[in-house]
Coordinates of C-alpha atoms in Angstrom, one line a residue:
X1 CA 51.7 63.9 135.7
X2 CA 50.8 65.6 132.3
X3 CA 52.8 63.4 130.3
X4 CA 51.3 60.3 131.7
X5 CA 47.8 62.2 131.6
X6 CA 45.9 60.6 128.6
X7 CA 49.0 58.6 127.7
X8 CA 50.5 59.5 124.1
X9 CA 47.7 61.7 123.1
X10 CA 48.5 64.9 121.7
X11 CA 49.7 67.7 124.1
X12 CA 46.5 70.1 122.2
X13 CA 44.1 67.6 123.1
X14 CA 45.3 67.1 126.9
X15 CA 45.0 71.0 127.5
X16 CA 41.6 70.9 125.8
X17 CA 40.2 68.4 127.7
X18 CA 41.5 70.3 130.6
X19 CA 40.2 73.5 129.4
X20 CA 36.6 71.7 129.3
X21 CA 36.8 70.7 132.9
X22 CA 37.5 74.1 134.0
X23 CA 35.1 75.5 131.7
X24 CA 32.0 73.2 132.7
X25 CA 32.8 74.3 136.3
X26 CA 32.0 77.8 135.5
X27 CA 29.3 77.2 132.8
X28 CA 26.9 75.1 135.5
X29 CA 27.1 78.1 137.7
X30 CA 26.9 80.8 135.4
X31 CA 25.0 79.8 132.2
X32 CA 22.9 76.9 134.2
X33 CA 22.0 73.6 133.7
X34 CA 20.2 72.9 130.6
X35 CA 23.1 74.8 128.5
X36 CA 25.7 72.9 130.4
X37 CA 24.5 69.4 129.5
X38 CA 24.3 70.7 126.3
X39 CA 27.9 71.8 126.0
X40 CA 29.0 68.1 127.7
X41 CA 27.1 66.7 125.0
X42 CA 28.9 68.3 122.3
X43 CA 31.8 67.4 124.0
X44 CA 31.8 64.3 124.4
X45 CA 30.8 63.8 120.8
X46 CA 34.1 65.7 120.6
X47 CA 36.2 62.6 122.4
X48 CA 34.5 60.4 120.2
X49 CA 36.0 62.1 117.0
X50 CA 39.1 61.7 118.5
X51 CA 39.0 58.6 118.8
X52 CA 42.3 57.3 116.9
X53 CA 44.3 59.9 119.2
X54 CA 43.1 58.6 122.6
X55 CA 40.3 55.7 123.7
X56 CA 37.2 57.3 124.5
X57 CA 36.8 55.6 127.4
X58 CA 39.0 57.7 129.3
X59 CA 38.5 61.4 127.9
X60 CA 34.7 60.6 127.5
X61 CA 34.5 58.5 130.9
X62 CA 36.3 61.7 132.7
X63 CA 33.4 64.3 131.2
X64 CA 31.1 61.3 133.0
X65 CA 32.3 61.6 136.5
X66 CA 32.5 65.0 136.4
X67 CA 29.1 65.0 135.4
X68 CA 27.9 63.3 137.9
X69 CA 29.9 65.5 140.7
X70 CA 27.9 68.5 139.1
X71 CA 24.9 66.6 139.9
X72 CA 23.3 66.5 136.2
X73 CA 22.5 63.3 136.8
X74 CA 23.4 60.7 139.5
X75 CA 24.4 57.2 140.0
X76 CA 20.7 55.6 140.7
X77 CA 19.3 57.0 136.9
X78 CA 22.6 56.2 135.6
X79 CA 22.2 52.6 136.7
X80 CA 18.8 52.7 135.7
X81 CA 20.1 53.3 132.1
X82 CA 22.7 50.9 132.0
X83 CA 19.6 48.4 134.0
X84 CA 17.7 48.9 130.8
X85 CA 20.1 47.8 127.9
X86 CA 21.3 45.1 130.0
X87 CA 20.5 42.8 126.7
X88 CA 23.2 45.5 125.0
X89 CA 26.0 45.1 127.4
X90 CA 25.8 41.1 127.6
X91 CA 25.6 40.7 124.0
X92 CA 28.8 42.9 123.5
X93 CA 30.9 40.8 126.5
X94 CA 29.9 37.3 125.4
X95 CA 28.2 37.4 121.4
X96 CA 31.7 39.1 120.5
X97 CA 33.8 36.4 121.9
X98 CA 31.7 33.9 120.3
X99 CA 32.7 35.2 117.0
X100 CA 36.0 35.5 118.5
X101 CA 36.3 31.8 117.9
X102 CA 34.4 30.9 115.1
X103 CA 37.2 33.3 113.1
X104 CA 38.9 30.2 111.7
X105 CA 35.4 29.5 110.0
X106 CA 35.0 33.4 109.2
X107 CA 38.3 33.6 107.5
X108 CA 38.2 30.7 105.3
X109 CA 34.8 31.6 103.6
X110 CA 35.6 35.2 103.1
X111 CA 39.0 34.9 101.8
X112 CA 37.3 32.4 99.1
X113 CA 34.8 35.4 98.5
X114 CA 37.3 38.2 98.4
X115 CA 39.7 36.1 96.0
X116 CA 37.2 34.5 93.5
X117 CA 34.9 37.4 93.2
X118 CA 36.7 40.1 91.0
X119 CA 34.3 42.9 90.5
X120 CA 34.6 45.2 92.9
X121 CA 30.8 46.6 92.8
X122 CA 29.5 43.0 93.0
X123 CA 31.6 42.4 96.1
X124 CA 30.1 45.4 97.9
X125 CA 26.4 44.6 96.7
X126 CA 27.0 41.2 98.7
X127 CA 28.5 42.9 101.7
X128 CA 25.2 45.3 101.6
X129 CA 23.3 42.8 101.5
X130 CA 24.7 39.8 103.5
X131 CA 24.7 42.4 106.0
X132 CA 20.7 43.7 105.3
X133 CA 19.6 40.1 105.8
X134 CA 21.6 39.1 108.7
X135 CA 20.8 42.3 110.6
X136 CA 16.9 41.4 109.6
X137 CA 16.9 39.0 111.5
X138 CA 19.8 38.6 113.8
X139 CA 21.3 41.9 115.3
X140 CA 23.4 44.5 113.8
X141 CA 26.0 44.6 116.6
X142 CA 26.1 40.4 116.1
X143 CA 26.6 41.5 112.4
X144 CA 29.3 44.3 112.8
X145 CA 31.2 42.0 115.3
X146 CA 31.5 39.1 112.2
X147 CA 32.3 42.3 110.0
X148 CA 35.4 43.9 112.3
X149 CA 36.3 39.7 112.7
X150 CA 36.4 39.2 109.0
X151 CA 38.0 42.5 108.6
X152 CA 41.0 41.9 111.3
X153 CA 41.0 38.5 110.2
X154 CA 42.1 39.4 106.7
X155 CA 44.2 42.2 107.3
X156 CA 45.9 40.0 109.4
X157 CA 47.1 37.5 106.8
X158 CA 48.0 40.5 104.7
X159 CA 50.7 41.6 107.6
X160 CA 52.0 38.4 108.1
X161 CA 52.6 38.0 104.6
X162 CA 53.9 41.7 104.5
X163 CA 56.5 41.0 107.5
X164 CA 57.6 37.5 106.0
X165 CA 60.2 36.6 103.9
X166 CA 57.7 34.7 101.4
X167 CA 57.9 34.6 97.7
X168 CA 54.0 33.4 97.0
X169 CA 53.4 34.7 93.9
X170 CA 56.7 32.8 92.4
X171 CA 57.9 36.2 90.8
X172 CA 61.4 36.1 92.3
X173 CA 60.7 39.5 94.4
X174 CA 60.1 39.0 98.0
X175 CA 56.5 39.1 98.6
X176 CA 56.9 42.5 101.2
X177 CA 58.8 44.4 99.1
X178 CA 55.2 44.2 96.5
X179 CA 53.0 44.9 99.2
X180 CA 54.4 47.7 101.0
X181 CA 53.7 51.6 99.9
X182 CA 50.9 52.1 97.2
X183 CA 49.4 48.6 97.2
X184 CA 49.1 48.6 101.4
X185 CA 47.3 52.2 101.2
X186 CA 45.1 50.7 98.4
X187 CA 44.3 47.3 100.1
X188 CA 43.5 49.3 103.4
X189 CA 40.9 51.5 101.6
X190 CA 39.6 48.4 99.5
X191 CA 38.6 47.2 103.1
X192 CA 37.5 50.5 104.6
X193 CA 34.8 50.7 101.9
X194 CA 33.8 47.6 102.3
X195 CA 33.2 47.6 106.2
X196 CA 31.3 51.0 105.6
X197 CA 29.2 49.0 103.2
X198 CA 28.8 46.4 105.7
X199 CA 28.0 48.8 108.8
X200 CA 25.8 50.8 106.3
X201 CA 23.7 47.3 105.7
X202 CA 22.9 46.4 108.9
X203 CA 21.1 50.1 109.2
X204 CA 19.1 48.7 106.0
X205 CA 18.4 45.5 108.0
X206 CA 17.8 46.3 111.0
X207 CA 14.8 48.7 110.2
X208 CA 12.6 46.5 108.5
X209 CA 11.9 43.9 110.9
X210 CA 11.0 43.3 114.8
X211 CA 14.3 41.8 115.7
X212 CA 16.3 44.5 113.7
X213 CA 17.6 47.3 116.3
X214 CA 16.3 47.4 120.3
X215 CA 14.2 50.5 119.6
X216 CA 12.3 48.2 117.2
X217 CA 11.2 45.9 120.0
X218 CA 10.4 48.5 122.1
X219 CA 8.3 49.8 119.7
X220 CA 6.2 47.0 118.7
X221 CA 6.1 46.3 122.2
X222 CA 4.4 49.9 122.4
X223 CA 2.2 48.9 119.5
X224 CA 1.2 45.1 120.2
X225 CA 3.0 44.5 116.6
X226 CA 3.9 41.0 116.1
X227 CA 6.9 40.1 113.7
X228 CA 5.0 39.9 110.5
X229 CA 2.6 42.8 111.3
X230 CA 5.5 44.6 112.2
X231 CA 7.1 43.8 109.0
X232 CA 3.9 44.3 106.9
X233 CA 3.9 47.9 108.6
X234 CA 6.8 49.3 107.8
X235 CA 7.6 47.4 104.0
X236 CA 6.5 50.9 102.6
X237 CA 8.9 53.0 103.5
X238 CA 12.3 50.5 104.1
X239 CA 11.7 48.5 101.0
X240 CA 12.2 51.4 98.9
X241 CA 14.9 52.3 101.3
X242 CA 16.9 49.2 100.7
X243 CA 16.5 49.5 97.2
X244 CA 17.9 53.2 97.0
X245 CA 21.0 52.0 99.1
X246 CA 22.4 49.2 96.9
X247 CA 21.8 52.1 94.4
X248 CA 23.9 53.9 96.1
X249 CA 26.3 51.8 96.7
X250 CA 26.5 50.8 92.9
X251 CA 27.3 54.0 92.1
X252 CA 30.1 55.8 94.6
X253 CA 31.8 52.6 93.5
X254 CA 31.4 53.1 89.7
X255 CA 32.5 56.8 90.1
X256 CA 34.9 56.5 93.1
X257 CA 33.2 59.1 95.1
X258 CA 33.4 59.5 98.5
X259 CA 36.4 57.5 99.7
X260 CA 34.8 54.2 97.7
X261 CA 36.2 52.5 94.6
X262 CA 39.1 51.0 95.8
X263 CA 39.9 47.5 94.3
X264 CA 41.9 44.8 95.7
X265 CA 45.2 44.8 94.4
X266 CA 46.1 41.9 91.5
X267 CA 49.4 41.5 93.5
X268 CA 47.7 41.2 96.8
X269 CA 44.9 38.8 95.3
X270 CA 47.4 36.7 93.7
X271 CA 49.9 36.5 96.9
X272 CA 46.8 35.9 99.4
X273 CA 45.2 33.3 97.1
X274 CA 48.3 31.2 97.0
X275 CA 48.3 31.6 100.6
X276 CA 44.9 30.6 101.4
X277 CA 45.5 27.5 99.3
X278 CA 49.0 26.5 101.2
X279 CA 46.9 26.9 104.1
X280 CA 43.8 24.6 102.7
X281 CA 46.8 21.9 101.9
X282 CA 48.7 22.2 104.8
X283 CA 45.4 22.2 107.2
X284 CA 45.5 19.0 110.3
X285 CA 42.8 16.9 110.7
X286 CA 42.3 18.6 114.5
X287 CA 42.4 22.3 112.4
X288 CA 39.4 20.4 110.1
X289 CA 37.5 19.1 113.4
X290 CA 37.6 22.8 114.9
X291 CA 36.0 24.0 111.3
X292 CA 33.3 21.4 111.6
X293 CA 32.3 22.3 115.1
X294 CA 32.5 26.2 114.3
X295 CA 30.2 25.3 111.0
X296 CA 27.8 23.7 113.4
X297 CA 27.9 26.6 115.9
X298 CA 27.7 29.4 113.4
X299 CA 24.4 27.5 112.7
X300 CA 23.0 27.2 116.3
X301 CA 23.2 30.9 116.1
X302 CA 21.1 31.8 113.6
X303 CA 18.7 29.4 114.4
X304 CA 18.8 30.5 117.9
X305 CA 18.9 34.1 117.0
X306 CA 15.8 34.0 114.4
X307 CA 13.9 31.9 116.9
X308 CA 14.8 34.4 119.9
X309 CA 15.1 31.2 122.0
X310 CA 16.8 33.4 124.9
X311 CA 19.0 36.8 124.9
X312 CA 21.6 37.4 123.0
X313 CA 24.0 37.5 125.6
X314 CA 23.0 34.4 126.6
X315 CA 23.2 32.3 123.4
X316 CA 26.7 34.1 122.9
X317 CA 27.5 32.4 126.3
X318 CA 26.1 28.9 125.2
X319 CA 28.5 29.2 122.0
X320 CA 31.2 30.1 124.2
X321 CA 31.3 27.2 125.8
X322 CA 29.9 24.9 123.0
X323 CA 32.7 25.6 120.3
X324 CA 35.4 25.7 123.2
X325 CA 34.2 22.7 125.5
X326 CA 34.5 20.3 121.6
X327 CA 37.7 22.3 120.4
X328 CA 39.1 21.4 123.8
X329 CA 40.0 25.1 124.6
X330 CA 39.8 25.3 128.7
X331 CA 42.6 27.0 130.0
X332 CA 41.9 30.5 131.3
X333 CA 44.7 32.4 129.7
X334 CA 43.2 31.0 126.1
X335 CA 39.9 32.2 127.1
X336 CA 41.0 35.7 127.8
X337 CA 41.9 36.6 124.1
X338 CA 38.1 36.4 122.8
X339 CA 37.2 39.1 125.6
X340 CA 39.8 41.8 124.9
X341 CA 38.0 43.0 122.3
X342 CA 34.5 44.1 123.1
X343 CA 35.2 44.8 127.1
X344 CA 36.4 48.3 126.3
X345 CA 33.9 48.9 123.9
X346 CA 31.2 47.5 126.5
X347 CA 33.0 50.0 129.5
X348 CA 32.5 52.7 126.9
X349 CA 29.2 51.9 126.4
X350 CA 28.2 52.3 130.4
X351 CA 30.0 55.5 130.0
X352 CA 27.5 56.9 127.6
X353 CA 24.6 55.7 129.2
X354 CA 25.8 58.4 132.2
X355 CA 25.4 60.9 129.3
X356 CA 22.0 59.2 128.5
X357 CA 21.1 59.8 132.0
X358 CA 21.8 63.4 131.5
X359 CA 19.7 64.2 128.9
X360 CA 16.6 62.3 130.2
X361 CA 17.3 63.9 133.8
X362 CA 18.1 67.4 131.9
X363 CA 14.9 67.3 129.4
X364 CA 17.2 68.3 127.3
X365 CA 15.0 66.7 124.5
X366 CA 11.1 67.7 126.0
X367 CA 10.7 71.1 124.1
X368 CA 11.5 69.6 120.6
X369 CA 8.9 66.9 121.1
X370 CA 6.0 69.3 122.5
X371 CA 6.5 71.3 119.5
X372 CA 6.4 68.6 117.3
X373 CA 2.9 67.0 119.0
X374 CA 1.3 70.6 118.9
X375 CA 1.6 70.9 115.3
X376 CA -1.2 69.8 113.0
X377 CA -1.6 65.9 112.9
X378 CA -1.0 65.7 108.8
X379 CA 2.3 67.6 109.6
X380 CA 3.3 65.3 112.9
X381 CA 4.5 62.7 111.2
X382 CA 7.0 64.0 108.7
X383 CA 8.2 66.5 112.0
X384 CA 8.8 63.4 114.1
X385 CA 10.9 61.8 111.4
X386 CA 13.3 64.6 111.2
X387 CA 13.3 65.0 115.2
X388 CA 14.5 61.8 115.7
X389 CA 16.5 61.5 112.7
X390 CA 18.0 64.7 114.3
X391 CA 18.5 63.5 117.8
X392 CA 19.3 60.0 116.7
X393 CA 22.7 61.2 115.1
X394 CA 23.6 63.5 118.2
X395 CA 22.3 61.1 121.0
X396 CA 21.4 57.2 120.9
X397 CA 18.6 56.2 118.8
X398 CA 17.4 53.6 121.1
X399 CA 17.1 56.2 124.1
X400 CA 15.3 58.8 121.3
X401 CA 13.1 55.9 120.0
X402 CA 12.3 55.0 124.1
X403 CA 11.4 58.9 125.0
X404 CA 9.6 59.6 121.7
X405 CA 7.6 56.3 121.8
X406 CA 6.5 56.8 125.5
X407 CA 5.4 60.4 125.0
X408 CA 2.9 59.3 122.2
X409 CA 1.6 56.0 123.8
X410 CA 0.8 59.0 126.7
X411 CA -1.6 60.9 124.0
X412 CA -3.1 58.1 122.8
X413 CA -3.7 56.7 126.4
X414 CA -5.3 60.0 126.9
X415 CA -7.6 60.1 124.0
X416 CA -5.8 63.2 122.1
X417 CA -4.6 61.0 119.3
X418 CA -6.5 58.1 117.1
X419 CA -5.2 54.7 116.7
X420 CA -3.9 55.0 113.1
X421 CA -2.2 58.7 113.8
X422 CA -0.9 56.9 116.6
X423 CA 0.6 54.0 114.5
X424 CA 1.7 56.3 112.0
X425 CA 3.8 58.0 114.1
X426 CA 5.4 54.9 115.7
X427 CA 6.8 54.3 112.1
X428 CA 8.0 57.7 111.8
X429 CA 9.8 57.2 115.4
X430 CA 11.3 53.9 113.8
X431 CA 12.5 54.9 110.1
X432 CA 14.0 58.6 112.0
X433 CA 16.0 56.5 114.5
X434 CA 16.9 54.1 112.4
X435 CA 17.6 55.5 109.0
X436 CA 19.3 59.1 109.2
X437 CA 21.0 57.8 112.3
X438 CA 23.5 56.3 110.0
X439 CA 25.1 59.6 109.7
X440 CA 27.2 59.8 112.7
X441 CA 29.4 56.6 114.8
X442 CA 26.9 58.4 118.1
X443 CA 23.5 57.4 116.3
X444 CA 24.0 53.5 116.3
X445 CA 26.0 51.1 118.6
X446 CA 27.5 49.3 115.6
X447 CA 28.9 52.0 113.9
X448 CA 30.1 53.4 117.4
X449 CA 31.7 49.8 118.2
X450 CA 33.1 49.7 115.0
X451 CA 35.0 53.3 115.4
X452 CA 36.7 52.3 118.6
X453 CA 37.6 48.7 117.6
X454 CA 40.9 47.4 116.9
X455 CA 40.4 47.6 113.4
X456 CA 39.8 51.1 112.6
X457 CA 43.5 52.3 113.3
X458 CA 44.3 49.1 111.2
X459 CA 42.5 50.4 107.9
X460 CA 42.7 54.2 109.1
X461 CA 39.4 54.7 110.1
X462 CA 39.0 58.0 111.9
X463 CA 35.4 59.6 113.3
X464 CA 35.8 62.7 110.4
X465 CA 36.3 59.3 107.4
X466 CA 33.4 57.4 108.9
X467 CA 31.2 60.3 108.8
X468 CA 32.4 61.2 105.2
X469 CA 31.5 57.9 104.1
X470 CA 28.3 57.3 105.4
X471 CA 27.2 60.8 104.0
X472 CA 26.2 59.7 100.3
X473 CA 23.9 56.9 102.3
X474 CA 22.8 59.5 105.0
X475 CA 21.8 61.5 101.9
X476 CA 20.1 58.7 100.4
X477 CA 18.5 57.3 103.2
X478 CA 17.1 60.3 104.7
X479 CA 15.7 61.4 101.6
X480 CA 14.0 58.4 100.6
X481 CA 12.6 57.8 103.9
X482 CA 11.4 61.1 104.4
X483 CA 9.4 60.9 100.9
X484 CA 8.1 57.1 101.8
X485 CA 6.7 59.0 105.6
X486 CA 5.4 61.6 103.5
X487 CA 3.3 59.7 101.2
X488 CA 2.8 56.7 102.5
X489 CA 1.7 57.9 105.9

């Protein structure tokens, strides 16, 4: 039984995890509640860091149950949770397959990108910023999903170059013998660094406008902020943001810092264009149809998405069902493949609303944000940037964004605060949750759906490397932001 518990995960980490169970047991009746949610929240941060060694799902979703036996929260405010980011959860089971098949379409724009754009910095300047605008205005886990598709998709024609017996550079030497060792590490860290600039944009997105992150709507929900006053009201502070992070990501590539800097190989480019183009050449008119109808699709979306015609589960499932009614894809077995990816991710994500459950239940967050509102009103709102900023990276910004939101709509209700303090501590709630948030996968659902995808064994991207990475733009970010809520506000 402890073999097959936690599969092939290390024998440390099983009798850890074990350790913690036993431990929790005696920590909720000796050292009490409040400091016992606190220790589950560490560790489950813990499982999440380990997530290359074993799926979260199962170490994390086993600290869950348990718990919920202790009673720090229970099934009904767990639901509850899960009831609330319903928009979440459908968007992750149906906007993902979408993508799913409209990789075809993905893959034949982005290898042209990858293979006729040669500097390195430029390349990563349009991954920032591609993924800026589309998160702007779409969502940044629609966004990340196109990323990890893109990603996969490429390192995909990599391997099956790799494990062919393909000469496509015309050199004489087999094509796996030049990209094996030193030129796959290489082309795995050219990727790395640019889905971390990618994950990094949609944080640079998705605070400026309405539509950007969930918190957002919540918040001009709060505030009665339309999408260009919304806009209008925080341009101050992520304007100046956005600038400062294509800053920075000019320069860790120019001086390599960081794990960045990483170029595609000139024996992979060359080997992958010649590829592409045998494809192009050797494409059937039905493989040209199915292009057309993805083109058309990938346009529905945005249209539908910057319009906010319906959810974005719900648009996923009308694209679903669009690209595969008109690429004549309706056998059930064909179907399955473009759900495999997200439904972990997705059970993962009901795990940690438990956890959210526990913290709310717990008030394991209420002392921070009454010492924040007792503290002079010139000082509140550079306080509740760094509170949230703080929590955001621990717990999930959205549920940081929801608490902090609803306990100063409650002073304002009650007369204690004006109506400008009040708005100028919604935009310190939005810039904390969204912007320093960046620092850890916990902080935003991208970068947590990201960390447990398929791709990050692929390109050897562990919980410790993601959070190295995003440090220059946590830096960055924080800084900038922090100065903008200072003097701006």
């Amino acid at each position: 039984m402890f073999k097959s518990f936690l599969g092939n995960s290390p024998t440390w980490f099983k009798l850890t995890m074990i350790g913690f169970f036993i431990f929790n047991i005696f920590s909720y009746y000796f050292l009490g509640k409040t400091i016992t949610s606190w220790i589950f929240i560490f560790e489950f941060i813990f499982t999440l860091a380990m997530a290359l060694k074993c799926y979260p799902l199962q170490s994390g979703g086993l600290l869950a149950i348990q718990i919920l036996i202790l009673n720090l929260t229970n099934p009904h405010n767990a639901y509850h949770e899960i009831a609330s980011n319903l928009e979440v959860i459908l968007l992750l089971v149906f906007m993902v397959a979408a993508i799913y098949f409209m990789k075809p379409l993905l893959m034949y724009i982005f290898s042209k990108i990858f293979t006729k754009i040669k500097s390195k910095i430029v390349l990563s300047l349009l991954f920032v910023f591609i993924s800026a605008a589309l998160s702007a205005f779409l969502d940044a886990l629609t966004v990340t999903a196109v990323l990890i598709s893109v990603a996969t998709g490429f390192y995909g024609v990599y391997h099956k170059i790799h494990s062919g017996d393909s000469d496509y550079d015309h050199e004489g030497q087999l094509d796996r013998e030049q990209l094996s060792g030193e030129t796959l590490e290489e082309f795995r860290s050219f990727l790395r660094s640019l889905i971390m600039h990618g994950i990094v944009g949609t944080a640079l997105g998705g605070v400026m406008t309405l539509v950007g992150e969930p918190q957002n709507l919540l918040i001009g929900e709060k505030m009665g902020w339309n999408f260009i006053e919304f806009f209008l009201k925080m341009y101050k502070i992520t304007v100046p943001v956005l600038f400062a992070g294509l800053l920075t990501t000019i320069l860790i590539e120019k001086f390599k810092i960081f794990g960045f800097g990483a170029k595609l190989p000139n024996v992979a480019r060359t080997i992958i264009e010649n590829y592409t183009e045998e494809e192009d050449r050797n494409r059937t008119d039905k493989q040209k149809t199915a292009l057309i109808i993805q083109a058309v699709a990938a346009v529905i979306l945005v249209v539908a998405l910057a319009l906010h015609i319906a959810p974005v589960g719900m648009i996923g499932l009308g694209l679903i069902i669009l690209q595969t009614a008109f690429m004549g894809i309706t056998e059930e077995h064909q179907l399955g493949h473009a759900f495999e990816e997200a439904l972990p991710f997705t059970g993962l994500l009901v795990v940690f609303f438990v956890i959210v459950a526990m913290i709310h239940d717990q008030h394991l967050f209420q002392p921070i944000i009454e010492s924040v509102l007792a503290m002079d009103l010139d000082k509140q709102p550079t306080m509740f940037y760094l509170a949230n900023g703080l929590l955001s990276a621990i717990s999930d910004n959205v549920f940081v964004a929801t608490v902090y939101i609803n306990e100063v709509k409650e002073a304002f209700d009650s007369g204690a605060i004006s109506r400008e303090h009040f708005e100028n501590l919604a935009i310190a709630i939005n810039t904390g949750t969204n912007l320093p948030s960046v620092a850890t996968p916990n902080g935003q659902a991208a970068f947590l759906f990201l960390l447990t995808s398929t791709l990050a064994p692929l390109i050897d991207l562990s919980y410790g490397r993601m959070v190295k990475m995003a440090l220059p733009y946590t830096i960055v970010l924080t800084i900038v932001g922090l100065l903008g809520v200072m003097y701006f506000l």
